[in-house]
mmCIF file of N, CA and C in Angstrom:
data_model
loop_
_atom_site.group_PDB
_atom_site.id
_atom_site.type_symbol
_atom_site.label_atom_id
_atom_site.label_comp_id
_atom_site.label_asym_id
_atom_site.label_seq_id
_atom_site.Cartn_x
_atom_site.Cartn_y
_atom_site.Cartn_z
ATOM 1 N N ALA A 6 56.369 21.223 -111.396
ATOM 2 C CA ALA A 6 56.554 20.376 -110.226
ATOM 3 C C ALA A 6 55.216 19.706 -109.903
ATOM 4 N N ASP A 7 55.285 18.583 -109.248
ATOM 5 C CA ASP A 7 54.054 17.932 -108.800
ATOM 6 C C ASP A 7 54.125 17.725 -107.292
ATOM 7 N N ASN A 8 53.006 17.984 -106.646
ATOM 8 C CA ASN A 8 52.864 17.820 -105.198
ATOM 9 C C ASN A 8 53.915 18.569 -104.389
ATOM 10 N N ALA A 9 54.354 19.704 -104.895
ATOM 11 C CA ALA A 9 55.320 20.534 -104.173
ATOM 12 C C ALA A 9 54.588 21.371 -103.126
ATOM 13 N N THR A 10 55.219 21.598 -102.002
ATOM 14 C CA THR A 10 54.655 22.492 -100.998
ATOM 15 C C THR A 10 54.951 23.925 -101.408
ATOM 16 N N VAL A 11 53.904 24.749 -101.416
ATOM 17 C CA VAL A 11 54.012 26.140 -101.825
ATOM 18 C C VAL A 11 53.771 27.015 -100.598
ATOM 19 N N LEU A 12 54.756 27.802 -100.252
ATOM 20 C CA LEU A 12 54.632 28.733 -99.126
ATOM 21 C C LEU A 12 54.118 30.063 -99.679
ATOM 22 N N LEU A 13 52.792 30.199 -99.698
ATOM 23 C CA LEU A 13 52.194 31.405 -100.263
ATOM 24 C C LEU A 13 52.274 32.580 -99.299
ATOM 25 N N ASP A 14 51.845 32.345 -98.073
ATOM 26 C CA ASP A 14 51.842 33.384 -97.049
ATOM 27 C C ASP A 14 51.808 32.698 -95.687
ATOM 28 N N ALA A 15 51.640 33.468 -94.632
ATOM 29 C CA ALA A 15 51.675 32.896 -93.283
ATOM 30 C C ALA A 15 50.558 31.891 -93.023
ATOM 31 N N ASP A 16 49.461 31.979 -93.749
ATOM 32 C CA ASP A 16 48.314 31.102 -93.505
ATOM 33 C C ASP A 16 48.092 30.026 -94.568
ATOM 34 N N ASN A 17 48.831 30.062 -95.655
ATOM 35 C CA ASN A 17 48.548 29.163 -96.772
ATOM 36 C C ASN A 17 49.801 28.462 -97.267
ATOM 37 N N GLU A 18 49.807 27.139 -97.105
ATOM 38 C CA GLU A 18 50.886 26.287 -97.590
ATOM 39 C C GLU A 18 50.294 25.104 -98.349
ATOM 40 N N PRO A 19 49.670 25.379 -99.496
ATOM 41 C CA PRO A 19 49.037 24.290 -100.236
ATOM 42 C C PRO A 19 50.069 23.363 -100.868
ATOM 43 N N GLN A 20 49.603 22.208 -101.251
ATOM 44 C CA GLN A 20 50.414 21.242 -101.980
ATOM 45 C C GLN A 20 49.621 20.848 -103.236
ATOM 46 N N PRO A 21 49.653 21.725 -104.262
ATOM 47 C CA PRO A 21 48.848 21.468 -105.453
ATOM 48 C C PRO A 21 49.331 20.226 -106.190
ATOM 49 N N ASP A 22 48.445 19.678 -107.000
ATOM 50 C CA ASP A 22 48.791 18.485 -107.771
ATOM 51 C C ASP A 22 49.909 18.762 -108.768
ATOM 52 N N ALA A 23 49.923 19.957 -109.334
ATOM 53 C CA ALA A 23 50.980 20.340 -110.271
ATOM 54 C C ALA A 23 51.095 21.857 -110.286
ATOM 55 N N LEU A 24 52.245 22.329 -110.703
ATOM 56 C CA LEU A 24 52.444 23.761 -110.861
ATOM 57 C C LEU A 24 53.514 24.007 -111.907
ATOM 58 N N LEU A 25 53.439 25.179 -112.494
ATOM 59 C CA LEU A 25 54.487 25.669 -113.383
ATOM 60 C C LEU A 25 54.922 27.018 -112.855
ATOM 61 N N ARG A 26 56.231 27.216 -112.856
ATOM 62 C CA ARG A 26 56.760 28.498 -112.428
ATOM 63 C C ARG A 26 57.836 28.936 -113.394
ATOM 64 N N ILE A 27 58.007 30.222 -113.509
ATOM 65 C CA ILE A 27 59.070 30.775 -114.331
ATOM 66 C C ILE A 27 60.259 30.986 -113.424
ATOM 67 N N GLU A 28 61.356 30.320 -113.758
ATOM 68 C CA GLU A 28 62.525 30.328 -112.874
ATOM 69 C C GLU A 28 63.156 31.713 -112.770
ATOM 70 N N LYS A 29 63.453 32.325 -113.897
ATOM 71 C CA LYS A 29 64.051 33.663 -113.899
ATOM 72 C C LYS A 29 62.945 34.675 -114.106
ATOM 73 N N GLU A 30 62.928 35.698 -113.301
ATOM 74 C CA GLU A 30 61.942 36.777 -113.405
ATOM 75 C C GLU A 30 60.518 36.343 -113.091
ATOM 76 N N GLY A 31 60.337 35.171 -112.499
ATOM 77 C CA GLY A 31 59.004 34.720 -112.105
ATOM 78 C C GLY A 31 58.652 35.243 -110.726
ATOM 79 N N GLN A 32 57.508 34.847 -110.235
ATOM 80 C CA GLN A 32 57.004 35.333 -108.950
ATOM 81 C C GLN A 32 57.489 34.520 -107.760
ATOM 82 N N SER A 33 58.029 33.331 -108.006
ATOM 83 C CA SER A 33 58.382 32.446 -106.896
ATOM 84 C C SER A 33 59.848 32.050 -106.969
ATOM 85 N N THR A 34 60.319 31.523 -105.849
ATOM 86 C CA THR A 34 61.688 31.014 -105.754
ATOM 87 C C THR A 34 61.627 29.639 -105.103
ATOM 88 N N ILE A 35 62.750 28.951 -105.103
ATOM 89 C CA ILE A 35 62.870 27.679 -104.404
ATOM 90 C C ILE A 35 63.742 27.916 -103.177
ATOM 91 N N SER A 36 63.223 27.552 -102.004
ATOM 92 C CA SER A 36 63.954 27.765 -100.757
ATOM 93 C C SER A 36 65.061 26.737 -100.595
ATOM 94 N N ASP A 37 65.914 26.954 -99.608
ATOM 95 C CA ASP A 37 66.973 25.987 -99.301
ATOM 96 C C ASP A 37 66.401 24.635 -98.919
ATOM 97 N N ASP A 38 65.156 24.622 -98.408
ATOM 98 C CA ASP A 38 64.484 23.377 -98.018
ATOM 99 C C ASP A 38 63.664 22.776 -99.162
ATOM 100 N N ASP A 39 63.834 23.302 -100.376
ATOM 101 C CA ASP A 39 63.137 22.838 -101.575
ATOM 102 C C ASP A 39 61.635 23.096 -101.569
ATOM 103 N N TYR A 40 61.208 24.136 -100.871
ATOM 104 C CA TYR A 40 59.820 24.572 -100.948
ATOM 105 C C TYR A 40 59.715 25.664 -102.013
ATOM 106 N N VAL A 41 58.536 25.778 -102.625
ATOM 107 C CA VAL A 41 58.272 26.898 -103.512
ATOM 108 C C VAL A 41 57.811 28.043 -102.626
ATOM 109 N N GLU A 42 58.510 29.160 -102.704
ATOM 110 C CA GLU A 42 58.138 30.345 -101.919
ATOM 111 C C GLU A 42 57.576 31.395 -102.858
ATOM 112 N N GLY A 43 56.360 31.843 -102.559
ATOM 113 C CA GLY A 43 55.690 32.799 -103.421
ATOM 114 C C GLY A 43 54.768 32.080 -104.384
ATOM 115 N N ALA A 44 54.143 32.855 -105.233
ATOM 116 C CA ALA A 44 53.110 32.322 -106.127
ATOM 117 C C ALA A 44 53.706 31.824 -107.437
ATOM 118 N N PRO A 45 53.527 30.537 -107.733
ATOM 119 C CA PRO A 45 53.862 30.067 -109.081
ATOM 120 C C PRO A 45 52.929 30.738 -110.079
ATOM 121 N N GLU A 46 53.318 30.758 -111.330
ATOM 122 C CA GLU A 46 52.466 31.381 -112.337
ATOM 123 C C GLU A 46 51.222 30.549 -112.639
ATOM 124 N N LEU A 47 51.319 29.220 -112.549
ATOM 125 C CA LEU A 47 50.186 28.338 -112.827
ATOM 126 C C LEU A 47 50.110 27.244 -111.774
ATOM 127 N N ILE A 48 48.930 27.056 -111.223
ATOM 128 C CA ILE A 48 48.672 25.960 -110.277
ATOM 129 C C ILE A 48 47.548 25.103 -110.848
ATOM 130 N N VAL A 49 47.719 23.775 -110.719
ATOM 131 C CA VAL A 49 46.737 22.811 -111.199
ATOM 132 C C VAL A 49 46.270 21.948 -110.034
ATOM 133 N N GLU A 50 44.974 21.817 -109.885
ATOM 134 C CA GLU A 50 44.380 20.938 -108.878
ATOM 135 C C GLU A 50 43.461 19.937 -109.573
ATOM 136 N N ILE A 51 43.597 18.681 -109.212
ATOM 137 C CA ILE A 51 42.671 17.648 -109.676
ATOM 138 C C ILE A 51 41.744 17.388 -108.508
ATOM 139 N N ALA A 52 40.493 17.764 -108.674
ATOM 140 C CA ALA A 52 39.563 17.802 -107.554
ATOM 141 C C ALA A 52 38.481 16.735 -107.702
ATOM 142 N N ALA A 53 38.393 15.891 -106.720
ATOM 143 C CA ALA A 53 37.289 14.931 -106.642
ATOM 144 C C ALA A 53 36.420 15.397 -105.486
ATOM 145 N N SER A 54 36.671 14.885 -104.319
ATOM 146 C CA SER A 54 35.890 15.284 -103.149
ATOM 147 C C SER A 54 36.264 16.683 -102.663
ATOM 148 N N THR A 55 37.363 17.260 -103.166
ATOM 149 C CA THR A 55 37.817 18.576 -102.715
ATOM 150 C C THR A 55 37.378 19.710 -103.629
ATOM 151 N N ALA A 56 36.505 19.453 -104.589
ATOM 152 C CA ALA A 56 36.135 20.472 -105.570
ATOM 153 C C ALA A 56 35.621 21.749 -104.914
ATOM 154 N N SER A 57 34.803 21.620 -103.884
ATOM 155 C CA SER A 57 34.275 22.805 -103.210
ATOM 156 C C SER A 57 35.414 23.629 -102.599
ATOM 157 N N LEU A 58 36.353 22.966 -101.938
ATOM 158 C CA LEU A 58 37.509 23.653 -101.349
ATOM 159 C C LEU A 58 38.354 24.297 -102.444
ATOM 160 N N ASP A 59 38.598 23.557 -103.516
ATOM 161 C CA ASP A 59 39.453 24.063 -104.585
ATOM 162 C C ASP A 59 38.846 25.259 -105.299
ATOM 163 N N LEU A 60 37.514 25.323 -105.371
ATOM 164 C CA LEU A 60 36.862 26.420 -106.078
ATOM 165 C C LEU A 60 36.458 27.572 -105.168
ATOM 166 N N HIS A 61 36.731 27.458 -103.883
ATOM 167 C CA HIS A 61 36.375 28.530 -102.967
ATOM 168 C C HIS A 61 37.581 28.995 -102.159
ATOM 169 N N ASP A 62 37.944 28.287 -101.108
ATOM 170 C CA ASP A 62 39.032 28.742 -100.237
ATOM 171 C C ASP A 62 40.372 28.831 -100.966
ATOM 172 N N LYS A 63 40.720 27.792 -101.715
ATOM 173 C CA LYS A 63 41.997 27.832 -102.433
ATOM 174 C C LYS A 63 41.975 28.903 -103.511
ATOM 175 N N LEU A 64 40.870 29.020 -104.224
ATOM 176 C CA LEU A 64 40.769 30.034 -105.261
ATOM 177 C C LEU A 64 41.014 31.424 -104.675
ATOM 178 N N LYS A 65 40.427 31.679 -103.515
ATOM 179 C CA LYS A 65 40.619 32.986 -102.866
ATOM 180 C C LYS A 65 42.065 33.193 -102.440
ATOM 181 N N ALA A 66 42.686 32.159 -101.871
ATOM 182 C CA ALA A 66 44.083 32.269 -101.446
ATOM 183 C C ALA A 66 45.002 32.480 -102.648
ATOM 184 N N TYR A 67 44.746 31.758 -103.721
ATOM 185 C CA TYR A 67 45.568 31.911 -104.915
ATOM 186 C C TYR A 67 45.386 33.298 -105.521
ATOM 187 N N ARG A 68 44.177 33.796 -105.508
ATOM 188 C CA ARG A 68 43.915 35.149 -106.032
ATOM 189 C C ARG A 68 44.649 36.194 -105.196
ATOM 190 N N ARG A 69 44.526 36.089 -103.874
ATOM 191 C CA ARG A 69 45.201 37.047 -102.993
ATOM 192 C C ARG A 69 46.705 37.057 -103.201
ATOM 193 N N ASN A 70 47.266 35.896 -103.505
ATOM 194 C CA ASN A 70 48.713 35.767 -103.638
ATOM 195 C C ASN A 70 49.200 35.880 -105.082
ATOM 196 N N GLN A 71 48.309 36.256 -105.980
ATOM 197 C CA GLN A 71 48.665 36.582 -107.357
ATOM 198 C C GLN A 71 49.106 35.394 -108.222
ATOM 199 N N VAL A 72 48.523 34.214 -107.985
ATOM 200 C CA VAL A 72 48.727 33.094 -108.902
ATOM 201 C C VAL A 72 48.040 33.495 -110.205
ATOM 202 N N GLN A 73 48.795 33.579 -111.291
ATOM 203 C CA GLN A 73 48.285 34.146 -112.534
ATOM 204 C C GLN A 73 47.257 33.265 -113.236
ATOM 205 N N GLU A 74 47.454 31.939 -113.179
ATOM 206 C CA GLU A 74 46.492 31.021 -113.782
ATOM 207 C C GLU A 74 46.264 29.856 -112.823
ATOM 208 N N TYR A 75 45.025 29.430 -112.757
ATOM 209 C CA TYR A 75 44.626 28.360 -111.842
ATOM 210 C C TYR A 75 43.687 27.436 -112.592
ATOM 211 N N LEU A 76 44.084 26.170 -112.684
ATOM 212 C CA LEU A 76 43.315 25.174 -113.412
ATOM 213 C C LEU A 76 42.782 24.138 -112.431
ATOM 214 N N VAL A 77 41.477 23.896 -112.478
ATOM 215 C CA VAL A 77 40.833 22.895 -111.618
ATOM 216 C C VAL A 77 40.127 21.883 -112.503
ATOM 217 N N TRP A 78 40.538 20.627 -112.397
ATOM 218 C CA TRP A 78 39.878 19.532 -113.116
ATOM 219 C C TRP A 78 38.937 18.882 -112.124
ATOM 220 N N ARG A 79 37.636 19.086 -112.308
ATOM 221 C CA ARG A 79 36.615 18.531 -111.421
ATOM 222 C C ARG A 79 36.220 17.152 -111.947
ATOM 223 N N ILE A 80 36.800 16.133 -111.370
ATOM 224 C CA ILE A 80 36.660 14.758 -111.844
ATOM 225 C C ILE A 80 35.196 14.323 -111.871
ATOM 226 N N TYR A 81 34.497 14.447 -110.749
ATOM 227 C CA TYR A 81 33.114 13.957 -110.677
ATOM 228 C C TYR A 81 32.166 14.721 -111.595
ATOM 229 N N ASP A 82 32.467 15.990 -111.824
ATOM 230 C CA ASP A 82 31.622 16.813 -112.688
ATOM 231 C C ASP A 82 31.994 16.687 -114.161
ATOM 232 N N GLN A 83 33.090 15.988 -114.451
ATOM 233 C CA GLN A 83 33.597 15.886 -115.825
ATOM 234 C C GLN A 83 33.722 17.278 -116.442
ATOM 235 N N ALA A 84 34.423 18.159 -115.707
ATOM 236 C CA ALA A 84 34.579 19.542 -116.151
ATOM 237 C C ALA A 84 35.958 20.055 -115.756
ATOM 238 N N LEU A 85 36.371 21.077 -116.457
ATOM 239 C CA LEU A 85 37.656 21.702 -116.197
ATOM 240 C C LEU A 85 37.470 23.211 -116.212
ATOM 241 N N ASP A 86 37.988 23.882 -115.206
ATOM 242 C CA ASP A 86 37.927 25.346 -115.117
ATOM 243 C C ASP A 86 39.352 25.879 -115.147
ATOM 244 N N TRP A 87 39.625 26.795 -116.068
ATOM 245 C CA TRP A 87 40.948 27.416 -116.158
ATOM 246 C C TRP A 87 40.732 28.906 -115.938
ATOM 247 N N PHE A 88 41.271 29.410 -114.848
ATOM 248 C CA PHE A 88 41.084 30.803 -114.463
ATOM 249 C C PHE A 88 42.330 31.613 -114.787
ATOM 250 N N ARG A 89 42.123 32.872 -115.131
ATOM 251 C CA ARG A 89 43.214 33.810 -115.395
ATOM 252 C C ARG A 89 42.998 35.030 -114.518
ATOM 253 N N LEU A 90 44.045 35.445 -113.818
ATOM 254 C CA LEU A 90 43.964 36.612 -112.941
ATOM 255 C C LEU A 90 44.146 37.881 -113.765
ATOM 256 N N ARG A 91 43.157 38.764 -113.662
ATOM 257 C CA ARG A 91 43.224 40.070 -114.320
ATOM 258 C C ARG A 91 42.683 41.116 -113.361
ATOM 259 N N GLU A 92 43.493 42.111 -113.080
ATOM 260 C CA GLU A 92 43.094 43.218 -112.207
ATOM 261 C C GLU A 92 42.521 42.717 -110.885
ATOM 262 N N GLY A 93 43.173 41.712 -110.304
ATOM 263 C CA GLY A 93 42.794 41.211 -108.989
ATOM 264 C C GLY A 93 41.619 40.252 -108.959
ATOM 265 N N GLN A 94 41.067 39.891 -110.113
ATOM 266 C CA GLN A 94 39.927 38.981 -110.170
ATOM 267 C C GLN A 94 40.234 37.833 -111.117
ATOM 268 N N TYR A 95 39.681 36.662 -110.805
ATOM 269 C CA TYR A 95 39.811 35.525 -111.699
ATOM 270 C C TYR A 95 38.679 35.520 -112.724
ATOM 271 N N PHE A 96 39.052 35.265 -113.964
ATOM 272 C CA PHE A 96 38.105 35.102 -115.058
ATOM 273 C C PHE A 96 38.364 33.746 -115.696
ATOM 274 N N ARG A 97 37.294 33.049 -116.076
ATOM 275 C CA ARG A 97 37.445 31.748 -116.743
ATOM 276 C C ARG A 97 37.929 31.954 -118.171
ATOM 277 N N LEU A 98 38.971 31.217 -118.539
ATOM 278 C CA LEU A 98 39.393 31.212 -119.930
ATOM 279 C C LEU A 98 38.356 30.436 -120.736
ATOM 280 N N GLN A 99 38.110 30.888 -121.933
ATOM 281 C CA GLN A 99 37.155 30.236 -122.813
ATOM 282 C C GLN A 99 37.920 29.495 -123.910
ATOM 283 N N GLY A 100 37.445 28.315 -124.236
ATOM 284 C CA GLY A 100 38.054 27.554 -125.307
ATOM 285 C C GLY A 100 37.755 28.174 -126.661
ATOM 286 N N ASN A 101 38.599 27.829 -127.635
ATOM 287 C CA ASN A 101 38.343 28.304 -128.986
ATOM 288 C C ASN A 101 37.234 27.470 -129.627
ATOM 289 N N GLU A 102 37.032 27.619 -130.924
ATOM 290 C CA GLU A 102 35.941 26.903 -131.606
ATOM 291 C C GLU A 102 36.098 25.385 -131.528
ATOM 292 N N ARG A 103 37.311 24.894 -131.297
ATOM 293 C CA ARG A 103 37.552 23.452 -131.156
ATOM 294 C C ARG A 103 37.548 23.003 -129.693
ATOM 295 N N GLY A 104 37.265 23.936 -128.770
ATOM 296 C CA GLY A 104 37.239 23.593 -127.351
ATOM 297 C C GLY A 104 38.621 23.538 -126.722
ATOM 298 N N ILE A 105 39.594 24.164 -127.353
ATOM 299 C CA ILE A 105 40.961 24.141 -126.835
ATOM 300 C C ILE A 105 41.198 25.377 -125.991
ATOM 301 N N LEU A 106 41.664 25.139 -124.760
ATOM 302 C CA LEU A 106 42.041 26.230 -123.872
ATOM 303 C C LEU A 106 43.518 26.534 -124.073
ATOM 304 N N LYS A 107 43.844 27.832 -124.053
ATOM 305 C CA LYS A 107 45.221 28.260 -124.284
ATOM 306 C C LYS A 107 45.674 29.163 -123.145
ATOM 307 N N SER A 108 46.780 28.786 -122.537
ATOM 308 C CA SER A 108 47.354 29.601 -121.468
ATOM 309 C C SER A 108 47.734 30.967 -122.006
ATOM 310 N N GLU A 109 47.502 31.984 -121.190
ATOM 311 C CA GLU A 109 47.940 33.329 -121.540
ATOM 312 C C GLU A 109 49.321 33.619 -120.970
ATOM 313 N N ILE A 110 49.708 32.882 -119.954
ATOM 314 C CA ILE A 110 51.014 33.078 -119.325
ATOM 315 C C ILE A 110 52.088 32.254 -120.033
ATOM 316 N N TYR A 111 51.728 31.069 -120.459
ATOM 317 C CA TYR A 111 52.652 30.150 -121.128
ATOM 318 C C TYR A 111 52.208 29.955 -122.583
ATOM 319 N N PRO A 112 52.646 30.823 -123.497
ATOM 320 C CA PRO A 112 52.268 30.660 -124.896
ATOM 321 C C PRO A 112 52.635 29.260 -125.396
ATOM 322 N N GLY A 113 51.681 28.618 -126.036
ATOM 323 C CA GLY A 113 51.906 27.272 -126.544
ATOM 324 C C GLY A 113 51.382 26.184 -125.637
ATOM 325 N N LEU A 114 51.015 26.519 -124.416
ATOM 326 C CA LEU A 114 50.424 25.531 -123.517
ATOM 327 C C LEU A 114 48.936 25.459 -123.842
ATOM 328 N N TRP A 115 48.589 24.479 -124.658
ATOM 329 C CA TRP A 115 47.228 24.292 -125.138
ATOM 330 C C TRP A 115 46.666 23.005 -124.561
ATOM 331 N N LEU A 116 45.387 23.014 -124.239
ATOM 332 C CA LEU A 116 44.737 21.839 -123.672
ATOM 333 C C LEU A 116 43.409 21.584 -124.376
ATOM 334 N N ASP A 117 43.303 20.401 -124.958
ATOM 335 C CA ASP A 117 42.050 19.958 -125.562
ATOM 336 C C ASP A 117 41.210 19.337 -124.446
ATOM 337 N N VAL A 118 40.309 20.118 -123.905
ATOM 338 C CA VAL A 118 39.521 19.705 -122.737
ATOM 339 C C VAL A 118 38.673 18.475 -123.045
ATOM 340 N N ASN A 119 37.984 18.479 -124.175
ATOM 341 C CA ASN A 119 37.120 17.342 -124.503
ATOM 342 C C ASN A 119 37.913 16.052 -124.629
ATOM 343 N N ALA A 120 39.077 16.113 -125.253
ATOM 344 C CA ALA A 120 39.923 14.914 -125.378
ATOM 345 C C ALA A 120 40.396 14.448 -124.001
ATOM 346 N N LEU A 121 40.744 15.385 -123.133
ATOM 347 C CA LEU A 121 41.179 15.015 -121.782
ATOM 348 C C LEU A 121 40.047 14.319 -121.023
ATOM 349 N N LEU A 122 38.855 14.891 -121.103
ATOM 350 C CA LEU A 122 37.724 14.315 -120.381
ATOM 351 C C LEU A 122 37.312 12.948 -120.934
ATOM 352 N N ARG A 123 37.559 12.720 -122.206
ATOM 353 C CA ARG A 123 37.281 11.410 -122.806
ATOM 354 C C ARG A 123 38.417 10.411 -122.573
ATOM 355 N N GLY A 124 39.540 10.879 -122.036
ATOM 356 C CA GLY A 124 40.686 10.007 -121.811
ATOM 357 C C GLY A 124 41.513 9.767 -123.060
ATOM 358 N N ASN A 125 41.365 10.613 -124.064
ATOM 359 C CA ASN A 125 42.111 10.477 -125.309
ATOM 360 C C ASN A 125 43.437 11.234 -125.182
ATOM 361 N N LEU A 126 44.398 10.607 -124.526
ATOM 362 C CA LEU A 126 45.658 11.280 -124.239
ATOM 363 C C LEU A 126 46.489 11.536 -125.488
ATOM 364 N N SER A 127 46.358 10.701 -126.512
ATOM 365 C CA SER A 127 47.114 10.966 -127.741
ATOM 366 C C SER A 127 46.623 12.261 -128.389
ATOM 367 N N GLN A 128 45.318 12.531 -128.331
ATOM 368 C CA GLN A 128 44.785 13.792 -128.844
ATOM 369 C C GLN A 128 45.251 14.960 -127.974
ATOM 370 N N VAL A 129 45.251 14.780 -126.670
ATOM 371 C CA VAL A 129 45.731 15.829 -125.759
ATOM 372 C C VAL A 129 47.176 16.189 -126.103
ATOM 373 N N LEU A 130 48.015 15.174 -126.255
ATOM 374 C CA LEU A 130 49.427 15.421 -126.580
ATOM 375 C C LEU A 130 49.585 16.016 -127.977
ATOM 376 N N GLY A 131 48.763 15.583 -128.922
ATOM 377 C CA GLY A 131 48.822 16.149 -130.269
ATOM 378 C C GLY A 131 48.530 17.639 -130.278
ATOM 379 N N VAL A 132 47.511 18.049 -129.534
ATOM 380 C CA VAL A 132 47.172 19.474 -129.448
ATOM 381 C C VAL A 132 48.276 20.240 -128.727
ATOM 382 N N LEU A 133 48.838 19.662 -127.680
ATOM 383 C CA LEU A 133 49.952 20.304 -126.989
ATOM 384 C C LEU A 133 51.128 20.499 -127.943
ATOM 385 N N ARG A 134 51.428 19.479 -128.739
ATOM 386 C CA ARG A 134 52.527 19.597 -129.717
ATOM 387 C C ARG A 134 52.252 20.722 -130.718
ATOM 388 N N GLN A 135 50.992 20.868 -131.131
ATOM 389 C CA GLN A 135 50.647 21.976 -132.027
ATOM 390 C C GLN A 135 50.948 23.314 -131.356
ATOM 391 N N GLY A 136 50.605 23.413 -130.077
ATOM 392 C CA GLY A 136 50.847 24.651 -129.341
ATOM 393 C C GLY A 136 52.322 24.985 -129.226
ATOM 394 N N ILE A 137 53.131 23.983 -128.905
ATOM 395 C CA ILE A 137 54.561 24.270 -128.719
ATOM 396 C C ILE A 137 55.299 24.429 -130.046
ATOM 397 N N ALA A 138 54.617 24.143 -131.160
ATOM 398 C CA ALA A 138 55.204 24.367 -132.479
ATOM 399 C C ALA A 138 54.943 25.788 -132.985
ATOM 400 N N THR A 139 54.186 26.589 -132.235
ATOM 401 C CA THR A 139 53.848 27.941 -132.691
ATOM 402 C C THR A 139 55.018 28.900 -132.520
ATOM 403 N N VAL A 140 54.985 29.948 -133.306
ATOM 404 C CA VAL A 140 55.993 31.004 -133.207
ATOM 405 C C VAL A 140 55.941 31.645 -131.822
ATOM 406 N N GLU A 141 54.730 31.813 -131.277
ATOM 407 C CA GLU A 141 54.579 32.435 -129.954
ATOM 408 C C GLU A 141 55.321 31.631 -128.890
ATOM 409 N N HIS A 142 55.218 30.307 -128.964
ATOM 410 C CA HIS A 142 55.931 29.468 -127.986
ATOM 411 C C HIS A 142 57.443 29.585 -128.186
ATOM 412 N N GLN A 143 57.894 29.552 -129.431
ATOM 413 C CA GLN A 143 59.321 29.656 -129.696
ATOM 414 C C GLN A 143 59.870 30.995 -129.195
ATOM 415 N N ASP A 144 59.119 32.069 -129.394
ATOM 416 C CA ASP A 144 59.531 33.381 -128.882
ATOM 417 C C ASP A 144 59.583 33.387 -127.357
ATOM 418 N N PHE A 145 58.619 32.728 -126.733
ATOM 419 C CA PHE A 145 58.571 32.637 -125.268
ATOM 420 C C PHE A 145 59.811 31.890 -124.753
ATOM 421 N N VAL A 146 60.154 30.792 -125.388
ATOM 422 C CA VAL A 146 61.334 30.015 -124.988
ATOM 423 C C VAL A 146 62.595 30.858 -125.139
ATOM 424 N N LYS A 147 62.705 31.594 -126.242
ATOM 425 C CA LYS A 147 63.878 32.456 -126.449
ATOM 426 C C LYS A 147 63.972 33.510 -125.355
ATOM 427 N N LYS A 148 62.839 34.095 -125.007
ATOM 428 C CA LYS A 148 62.816 35.128 -123.956
ATOM 429 C C LYS A 148 63.283 34.543 -122.625
ATOM 430 N N LEU A 149 62.828 33.329 -122.307
ATOM 431 C CA LEU A 149 63.211 32.706 -121.034
ATOM 432 C C LEU A 149 64.679 32.313 -120.984
ATOM 433 N N SER A 150 65.259 32.020 -122.138
ATOM 434 C CA SER A 150 66.643 31.550 -122.158
ATOM 435 C C SER A 150 67.654 32.696 -122.107
ATOM 436 N N LYS A 151 67.184 33.929 -122.201
ATOM 437 C CA LYS A 151 68.098 35.086 -122.139
ATOM 438 C C LYS A 151 68.514 35.389 -120.731
#
């Protein structure tokens, strides 16, 4: 979803730029009013002037509410941070030797950070296609469809 209102808790109702949630057996639901209730598995923020907020207050709220992965694209810094929640703490995912970040929650969701920062969207999509062609992604899709 993009720009969806997320009802995390009594004090936090962010509207992230994008999110991914697992419909069945995931952490969140969709309310009768079409709000996301609970923590989506992945939240994405594109941060320009809000980078400080996105990397501090929102990061803390997302951690408290168990958002499993949190991606922040810091436009002015030409940088991208992809965090993974482990044992109550966020850790930055590290790219492989080609600089590709790989989701741990969504097998096959691969991001070529350097291509994204250069604006090479065909390369970004090519790497994503490689990810979704993997056996791990196909197994993930089968698991979700059961």
